[in-house]
GROMACS .gro file of C-alpha atoms in nm:
model
  351
    1MET     CA    1  -0.006   0.011  -0.016
    2SER     CA    2   0.113   0.340  -0.068
    3THR     CA    3   0.234   0.542   0.237
    4HIS     CA    4   0.053   0.850   0.106
    5THR     CA    5  -0.290   0.731   0.099
    6HIS     CA    6  -0.565   0.839   0.345
    7ASP     CA    7  -0.503   1.193   0.218
    8SER     CA    8  -0.799   1.373   0.087
    9ILE     CA    9  -0.821   1.709   0.223
   10ARG     CA   10  -0.688   2.070   0.131
   11ALA     CA   11  -0.758   2.357   0.357
   12VAL     CA   12  -0.573   2.617   0.143
   13GLN     CA   13  -0.650   2.639  -0.213
   14TRP     CA   14  -0.553   2.900  -0.501
   15THR     CA   15  -0.865   2.910  -0.732
   16GLY     CA   16  -0.661   3.083  -1.012
   17THR     CA   17  -0.775   3.444  -0.933
   18GLN     CA   18  -0.810   3.432  -0.534
   19LEU     CA   19  -0.752   3.244  -0.200
   20SER     CA   20  -0.976   2.997  -0.085
   21LEU     CA   21  -0.964   2.883   0.283
   22LEU     CA   22  -1.182   2.614   0.470
   23ASP     CA   23  -1.333   2.789   0.775
   24GLN     CA   24  -1.220   2.551   1.035
   25ARG     CA   25  -1.429   2.732   1.292
   26LEU     CA   26  -1.732   2.561   1.150
   27LEU     CA   27  -1.596   2.214   1.133
   28PRO     CA   28  -1.686   1.926   1.185
   29HIS     CA   29  -2.067   2.055   1.109
   30GLU     CA   30  -2.012   2.243   0.815
   31SER     CA   31  -1.749   2.252   0.506
   32VAL     CA   32  -1.753   2.591   0.406
   33TYR     CA   33  -1.469   2.763   0.193
   34LEU     CA   34  -1.437   3.131   0.214
   35GLU     CA   35  -1.301   3.326  -0.089
   36MET     CA   36  -1.065   3.595  -0.026
   37ASP     CA   37  -0.920   3.871  -0.283
   38THR     CA   38  -0.726   4.097  -0.031
   39ALA     CA   39  -0.425   4.043   0.182
   40THR     CA   40  -0.613   4.233   0.478
   41ALA     CA   41  -0.909   3.966   0.475
   42ALA     CA   42  -0.630   3.664   0.457
   43ALA     CA   43  -0.481   3.827   0.777
   44ASP     CA   44  -0.780   3.846   0.965
   45ALA     CA   45  -0.863   3.479   0.884
   46ILE     CA   46  -0.543   3.394   1.013
   47ARG     CA   47  -0.603   3.611   1.339
   48ASP     CA   48  -0.943   3.452   1.377
   49MET     CA   49  -0.869   3.114   1.324
   50VAL     CA   50  -1.018   3.030   0.998
   51VAL     CA   51  -0.711   2.890   0.894
   52ARG     CA   52  -0.466   2.779   1.168
   53GLY     CA   53  -0.151   2.551   1.218
   54ALA     CA   54   0.191   2.707   1.135
   55PRO     CA   55   0.258   2.553   0.779
   56ALA     CA   56  -0.097   2.631   0.657
   57ILE     CA   57  -0.053   2.991   0.789
   58GLY     CA   58   0.279   3.024   0.635
   59VAL     CA   59   0.122   2.905   0.279
   60THR     CA   60  -0.177   3.119   0.350
   61ALA     CA   61   0.039   3.433   0.387
   62ALA     CA   62   0.237   3.360   0.073
   63TYR     CA   63  -0.079   3.351  -0.137
   64ALA     CA   64  -0.187   3.680   0.078
   65VAL     CA   65   0.127   3.838  -0.043
   66VAL     CA   66   0.015   3.766  -0.404
   67LEU     CA   67  -0.329   3.942  -0.337
   68ALA     CA   68  -0.124   4.236  -0.192
   69ALA     CA   69   0.069   4.283  -0.500
   70ARG     CA   70  -0.237   4.266  -0.732
   71ARG     CA   71  -0.393   4.574  -0.544
   72ALA     CA   72  -0.080   4.796  -0.514
   73TRP     CA   73  -0.011   4.706  -0.877
   74ALA     CA   74  -0.353   4.832  -0.963
   75ALA     CA   75  -0.338   5.138  -0.777
   76ASP     CA   76   0.022   5.252  -0.868
   77GLN     CA   77   0.222   5.051  -1.128
   78ARG     CA   78   0.547   5.249  -1.028
   79GLY     CA   79   0.495   5.261  -0.621
   80TRP     CA   80   0.365   4.897  -0.589
   81ARG     CA   81   0.620   4.802  -0.344
   82ALA     CA   82   0.538   5.113  -0.076
   83GLY     CA   83   0.165   5.045  -0.177
   84MET     CA   84   0.208   4.673  -0.066
   85ALA     CA   85   0.382   4.768   0.288
   86PRO     CA   86   0.046   4.801   0.510
   87ASP     CA   87  -0.082   4.463   0.375
   88LEU     CA   88   0.266   4.317   0.460
   89LYS     CA   89   0.235   4.438   0.800
   90ALA     CA   90  -0.113   4.332   0.866
   91LEU     CA   91  -0.012   3.982   0.791
   92ALA     CA   92   0.303   3.994   1.007
   93ASP     CA   93   0.092   4.101   1.297
   94SER     CA   94  -0.158   3.834   1.255
   95ARG     CA   95  -0.011   3.571   1.471
   96PRO     CA   96   0.307   3.617   1.660
   97THR     CA   97   0.415   3.257   1.732
   98ALA     CA   98   0.408   3.076   1.415
   99VAL     CA   99   0.759   3.120   1.270
  100ASN     CA  100   0.643   2.999   0.928
  101LEU     CA  101   0.452   3.313   0.880
  102PHE     CA  102   0.769   3.521   0.907
  103TRP     CA  103   0.946   3.262   0.673
  104ALA     CA  104   0.681   3.278   0.417
  105LEU     CA  105   0.680   3.651   0.413
  106ALA     CA  106   1.078   3.682   0.406
  107ARG     CA  107   1.077   3.416   0.110
  108MET     CA  108   0.821   3.630  -0.074
  109GLY     CA  109   0.998   3.946   0.010
  110GLN     CA  110   1.322   3.794  -0.171
  111VAL     CA  111   1.125   3.743  -0.486
  112MET     CA  112   1.012   4.121  -0.470
  113GLU     CA  113   1.360   4.233  -0.437
  114GLY     CA  114   1.446   4.073  -0.767
  115LEU     CA  115   1.181   4.226  -0.965
  116PRO     CA  116   1.218   4.569  -1.163
  117ASP     CA  117   0.990   4.876  -1.039
  118ASP     CA  118   0.802   4.864  -1.379
  119GLN     CA  119   0.712   4.483  -1.390
  120ASP     CA  120   0.387   4.352  -1.256
  121PRO     CA  121   0.492   4.148  -0.957
  122GLU     CA  122   0.192   3.929  -0.941
  123PRO     CA  123   0.297   3.629  -1.188
  124ALA     CA  124   0.639   3.570  -1.010
  125LEU     CA  125   0.483   3.616  -0.675
  126LEU     CA  126   0.194   3.369  -0.756
  127ALA     CA  127   0.480   3.128  -0.892
  128GLU     CA  128   0.655   3.141  -0.565
  129ALA     CA  129   0.353   3.099  -0.361
  130GLU     CA  130   0.259   2.778  -0.563
  131ARG     CA  131   0.622   2.658  -0.506
  132ILE     CA  132   0.600   2.696  -0.116
  133HIS     CA  133   0.283   2.512  -0.110
  134GLN     CA  134   0.390   2.207  -0.317
  135GLU     CA  135   0.723   2.223  -0.135
  136ASP     CA  136   0.514   2.183   0.199
  137VAL     CA  137   0.307   1.889   0.079
  138ASP     CA  138   0.603   1.702  -0.056
  139GLY     CA  139   0.800   1.764   0.249
  140ASN     CA  140   0.503   1.670   0.489
  141ARG     CA  141   0.505   1.320   0.265
  142TYR     CA  142   0.865   1.258   0.294
  143MET     CA  143   0.871   1.350   0.678
  144GLY     CA  144   0.566   1.114   0.732
  145ASP     CA  145   0.769   0.822   0.617
  146LEU     CA  146   1.077   0.916   0.837
  147GLY     CA  147   0.858   0.926   1.124
  148ALA     CA  148   0.672   0.645   1.062
  149ALA     CA  149   0.988   0.434   1.048
  150LEU     CA  150   1.054   0.520   1.390
  151LEU     CA  151   0.725   0.340   1.498
  152GLN     CA  152   0.837  -0.023   1.575
  153ASP     CA  153   0.623  -0.165   1.881
  154GLY     CA  154   0.272  -0.150   1.669
  155ARG     CA  155   0.102   0.008   1.979
  156ASP     CA  156  -0.136   0.282   1.928
  157VAL     CA  157  -0.048   0.657   1.935
  158LEU     CA  158  -0.161   0.978   2.118
  159THR     CA  159  -0.169   1.303   1.929
  160HIS     CA  160  -0.264   1.660   2.061
  161CYS     CA  161  -0.427   1.968   1.862
  162ASN     CA  162  -0.455   1.930   1.489
  163THR     CA  163  -0.140   1.877   1.263
  164GLY     CA  164  -0.292   1.734   0.954
  165SER     CA  165  -0.418   1.874   0.620
  166LEU     CA  166  -0.608   2.133   0.798
  167ALA     CA  167  -0.269   2.272   0.980
  168THR     CA  168  -0.050   2.255   0.652
  169GLY     CA  169  -0.041   2.292   0.279
  170GLY     CA  170  -0.153   1.897   0.288
  171TYR     CA  171  -0.094   1.555   0.431
  172GLY     CA  172   0.019   1.692   0.770
  173THR     CA  173   0.327   1.684   1.004
  174ALA     CA  174   0.240   1.478   1.299
  175LEU     CA  175  -0.088   1.356   1.130
  176GLY     CA  176   0.130   1.297   0.815
  177VAL     CA  177   0.346   1.048   1.039
  178ILE     CA  178   0.039   0.909   1.162
  179ARG     CA  179  -0.107   0.868   0.797
  180SER     CA  180   0.222   0.699   0.673
  181ALA     CA  181   0.238   0.466   0.971
  182TYR     CA  182  -0.142   0.363   0.932
  183ALA     CA  183  -0.067   0.285   0.574
  184GLN     CA  184   0.222   0.046   0.654
  185GLY     CA  185   0.052  -0.121   0.922
  186ARG     CA  186   0.244   0.040   1.210
  187VAL     CA  187  -0.053   0.206   1.379
  188LYS     CA  188  -0.391   0.063   1.423
  189HIS     CA  189  -0.556   0.325   1.627
  190VAL     CA  190  -0.546   0.670   1.711
  191TYR     CA  191  -0.609   0.865   2.035
  192ALA     CA  192  -0.669   1.239   2.005
  193ASP     CA  193  -0.670   1.488   2.281
  194GLU     CA  194  -0.979   1.724   2.264
  195THR     CA  195  -0.762   2.017   2.291
  196ARG     CA  196  -0.923   2.289   2.484
  197PRO     CA  197  -1.002   2.569   2.460
  198TRP     CA  198  -1.054   2.550   2.072
  199LEU     CA  199  -1.144   2.190   2.067
  200GLN     CA  200  -0.902   2.132   1.775
  201GLY     CA  201  -0.854   1.767   1.866
  202ALA     CA  202  -1.241   1.720   1.864
  203ARG     CA  203  -1.339   1.943   1.589
  204LEU     CA  204  -1.040   1.887   1.351
  205THR     CA  205  -0.828   1.606   1.409
  206ALA     CA  206  -1.108   1.350   1.467
  207TRP     CA  207  -1.273   1.476   1.170
  208GLU     CA  208  -0.967   1.432   0.935
  209LEU     CA  209  -0.907   1.065   1.063
  210VAL     CA  210  -1.266   0.987   1.007
  211GLN     CA  211  -1.272   1.133   0.665
  212ASP     CA  212  -0.964   0.940   0.567
  213GLY     CA  213  -1.070   0.609   0.716
  214ILE     CA  214  -0.808   0.606   1.021
  215PRO     CA  215  -0.979   0.465   1.352
  216VAL     CA  216  -0.974   0.763   1.602
  217SER     CA  217  -1.091   0.778   1.981
  218LEU     CA  218  -1.118   1.093   2.148
  219LEU     CA  219  -0.991   1.179   2.492
  220CYS     CA  220  -1.001   1.469   2.759
  221GLU     CA  221  -0.672   1.600   2.832
  222GLY     CA  222  -0.725   1.484   3.187
  223ALA     CA  223  -0.737   1.095   3.068
  224ALA     CA  224  -0.404   1.109   2.897
  225ALA     CA  225  -0.210   0.987   3.221
  226SER     CA  226  -0.440   0.688   3.244
  227LEU     CA  227  -0.430   0.584   2.877
  228MET     CA  228  -0.035   0.579   2.934
  229ARG     CA  229  -0.034   0.399   3.257
  230GLU     CA  230  -0.253   0.121   3.062
  231GLY     CA  231   0.016   0.090   2.836
  232ARG     CA  232  -0.208   0.177   2.531
  233VAL     CA  233   0.000   0.399   2.338
  234GLY     CA  234   0.372   0.374   2.246
  235TRP     CA  235   0.433   0.735   2.113
  236VAL     CA  236   0.296   1.067   2.143
  237ILE     CA  237   0.344   1.245   1.825
  238VAL     CA  238   0.254   1.633   1.789
  239GLY     CA  239   0.369   1.908   1.568
  240SER     CA  240   0.513   2.262   1.654
  241ASP     CA  241   0.466   2.616   1.575
  242ARG     CA  242   0.804   2.701   1.653
  243ILE     CA  243   1.136   2.511   1.748
  244ALA     CA  244   1.457   2.686   1.911
  245ALA     CA  245   1.804   2.621   1.840
  246ASN     CA  246   1.838   2.393   2.118
  247GLY     CA  247   1.547   2.147   2.013
  248ASP     CA  248   1.285   2.292   2.280
  249ALA     CA  249   0.957   2.316   2.088
  250ALA     CA  250   0.651   2.538   2.139
  251ASN     CA  251   0.320   2.352   2.047
  252LYS     CA  252  -0.043   2.406   2.137
  253ILE     CA  253  -0.091   2.430   2.519
  254GLY     CA  254  -0.094   2.110   2.695
  255THR     CA  255   0.175   1.979   2.485
  256TYR     CA  256   0.434   1.995   2.764
  257GLY     CA  257   0.220   1.825   3.016
  258LEU     CA  258   0.184   1.518   2.769
  259ALA     CA  259   0.575   1.525   2.729
  260VAL     CA  260   0.602   1.508   3.141
  261LEU     CA  261   0.357   1.230   3.139
  262ALA     CA  262   0.521   1.053   2.855
  263ARG     CA  263   0.857   1.036   3.012
  264HIS     CA  264   0.715   0.926   3.331
  265HIS     CA  265   0.520   0.625   3.166
  266GLY     CA  266   0.805   0.533   2.940
  267VAL     CA  267   0.609   0.658   2.630
  268LYS     CA  268   0.814   0.796   2.337
  269PHE     CA  269   0.771   1.174   2.229
  270MET     CA  270   0.807   1.279   1.890
  271VAL     CA  271   0.762   1.627   1.730
  272ALA     CA  272   0.723   1.633   1.350
  273ALA     CA  273   0.771   1.962   1.207
  274PRO     CA  274   0.924   2.114   0.872
  275THR     CA  275   1.261   2.299   0.865
  276THR     CA  276   1.074   2.627   0.817
  277THR     CA  277   0.952   2.594   1.188
  278ILE     CA  278   1.274   2.576   1.337
  279ASP     CA  279   1.392   2.947   1.446
  280MET     CA  280   1.800   2.933   1.498
  281GLU     CA  281   1.781   3.283   1.611
  282ALA     CA  282   1.581   3.156   1.928
  283ALA     CA  283   1.833   3.002   2.151
  284THR     CA  284   1.594   2.808   2.366
  285GLY     CA  285   1.228   2.809   2.423
  286ALA     CA  286   1.242   3.111   2.661
  287ASP     CA  287   1.296   3.300   2.366
  288ILE     CA  288   0.987   3.212   2.188
  289PRO     CA  289   0.708   3.456   2.210
  290ILE     CA  290   0.397   3.295   2.356
  291GLU     CA  291   0.042   3.419   2.239
  292GLN     CA  292  -0.185   3.509   2.486
  293ARG     CA  293  -0.546   3.486   2.369
  294GLY     CA  294  -0.885   3.647   2.497
  295GLN     CA  295  -1.029   3.520   2.837
  296GLU     CA  296  -1.360   3.432   2.639
  297GLU     CA  297  -1.221   3.145   2.477
  298VAL     CA  298  -1.174   2.976   2.824
  299LEU     CA  299  -1.467   3.130   2.990
  300GLU     CA  300  -1.711   3.041   2.718
  301LEU     CA  301  -1.792   2.740   2.485
  302ALA     CA  302  -1.948   2.795   2.141
  303GLY     CA  303  -2.049   3.135   2.279
  304ARG     CA  304  -2.216   3.060   2.585
  305ARG     CA  305  -2.040   3.113   2.937
  306VAL     CA  306  -1.948   2.823   3.099
  307ALA     CA  307  -1.778   3.002   3.401
  308ALA     CA  308  -1.916   3.142   3.717
  309PRO     CA  309  -1.957   3.516   3.665
  310GLY     CA  310  -1.667   3.687   3.804
  311ALA     CA  311  -1.419   3.454   3.711
  312ASN     CA  312  -1.115   3.537   3.517
  313ALA     CA  313  -0.907   3.307   3.271
  314TRP     CA  314  -0.531   3.272   3.193
  315ASN     CA  315  -0.512   3.159   2.821
  316PRO     CA  316  -0.188   3.113   2.663
  317ALA     CA  317  -0.213   2.955   2.318
  318PHE     CA  318   0.109   2.747   2.348
  319ASP     CA  319   0.351   2.588   2.595
  320VAL     CA  320   0.721   2.502   2.544
  321THR     CA  321   0.842   2.118   2.565
  322PRO     CA  322   1.206   2.122   2.676
  323ALA     CA  323   1.439   1.927   2.442
  324GLU     CA  324   1.526   1.684   2.705
  325LEU     CA  325   1.176   1.557   2.690
  326ILE     CA  326   1.166   1.506   2.313
  327ASP     CA  327   1.297   1.168   2.172
  328ALA     CA  328   1.287   1.291   1.829
  329ILE     CA  329   1.241   1.591   1.591
  330VAL     CA  330   1.128   1.453   1.267
  331THR     CA  331   1.179   1.712   0.969
  332GLU     CA  332   1.173   1.686   0.585
  333ARG     CA  333   1.563   1.708   0.599
  334GLY     CA  334   1.603   1.425   0.846
  335VAL     CA  335   1.534   1.301   1.209
  336VAL     CA  336   1.715   1.433   1.508
  337GLU     CA  337   1.705   1.202   1.789
  338ASN     CA  338   1.736   1.351   2.166
  339PRO     CA  339   1.790   1.690   2.041
  340ASP     CA  340   2.044   1.950   2.148
  341VAL     CA  341   2.222   2.259   1.989
  342GLN     CA  342   2.473   2.043   1.792
  343LYS     CA  343   2.242   1.804   1.665
  344MET     CA  344   2.020   2.100   1.530
  345LYS     CA  345   2.290   2.282   1.387
  346ALA     CA  346   2.410   1.941   1.197
  347LEU     CA  347   2.072   1.930   1.033
  348PHE     CA  348   2.118   2.224   0.880
  349ALA     CA  349   2.453   2.165   0.774
  350ALA     CA  350   2.371   1.836   0.623
  351ASP     CA  351   2.324   1.841   0.226
   0.00000   0.00000   0.00000
């Protein structure tokens, strides 16, 4: 069986004229694509969680730069660079933790620098955005095979948040590993944390796995320790929104606790992420900005308050898992086992 089966979902699409995003806030009950023809609309979509997941945000931002260029060129064919500046700033300000966003903007910026002032920038920028998108899908498939090769005991796996096609250009990071492992018979069943407060595990990961025919059971985060104690899982497999130079990894809040539990119970812990997620300028996880989101996300559920009136909430969107709790970081360039600074540098030094 091909290791790249069970792959039917694309959340970020270019229609030929505009950007189309699957509105992940409506899943699993509705599958609605929102059409966008401005970069500010795309920035709002990133901020409002229409699209989420570091790689998907990067791909979305790349296409949004194309939209910004189109608008700026139509307004002023000599001053299109300056005209793009407000849109580029809006994109950069949309989510602070996902380093892929800034990587994609920088890569698109390099293309812009090579263009003459009197040339329509849209065709060249669109070609680059499409390359970024395809490279992400291809890299995820290769990463999936690399990660699957580590799963030798045939036990089930636990994942957290959503790291699949919805969070990437396609196929997924941690879910890409799971897709490949399931196709190879290395995994029979997946456990997915519900992932408070946005319930990405319940609404998105479970939906993806059901869509692609992979058996899944949902659990509350508080049940993870008991799941591990019963020996039901051999690996915890998660993604990351930013990885520091020493291997510390920032991911959806709750990931750090899973790593602590996994170490106590002898369960292996894998982070699967593209190298665009690695920030070698951040020495450790302490240098990674952690997004703080609104209290209402914790105090409310589906728009209805569930907390006692007068209660406040603390709502960091991410936490940092120390490198010493990570057994393997899997990227499209290779696998880093027991990561540290030297091994992370060697990953980038390799051909």
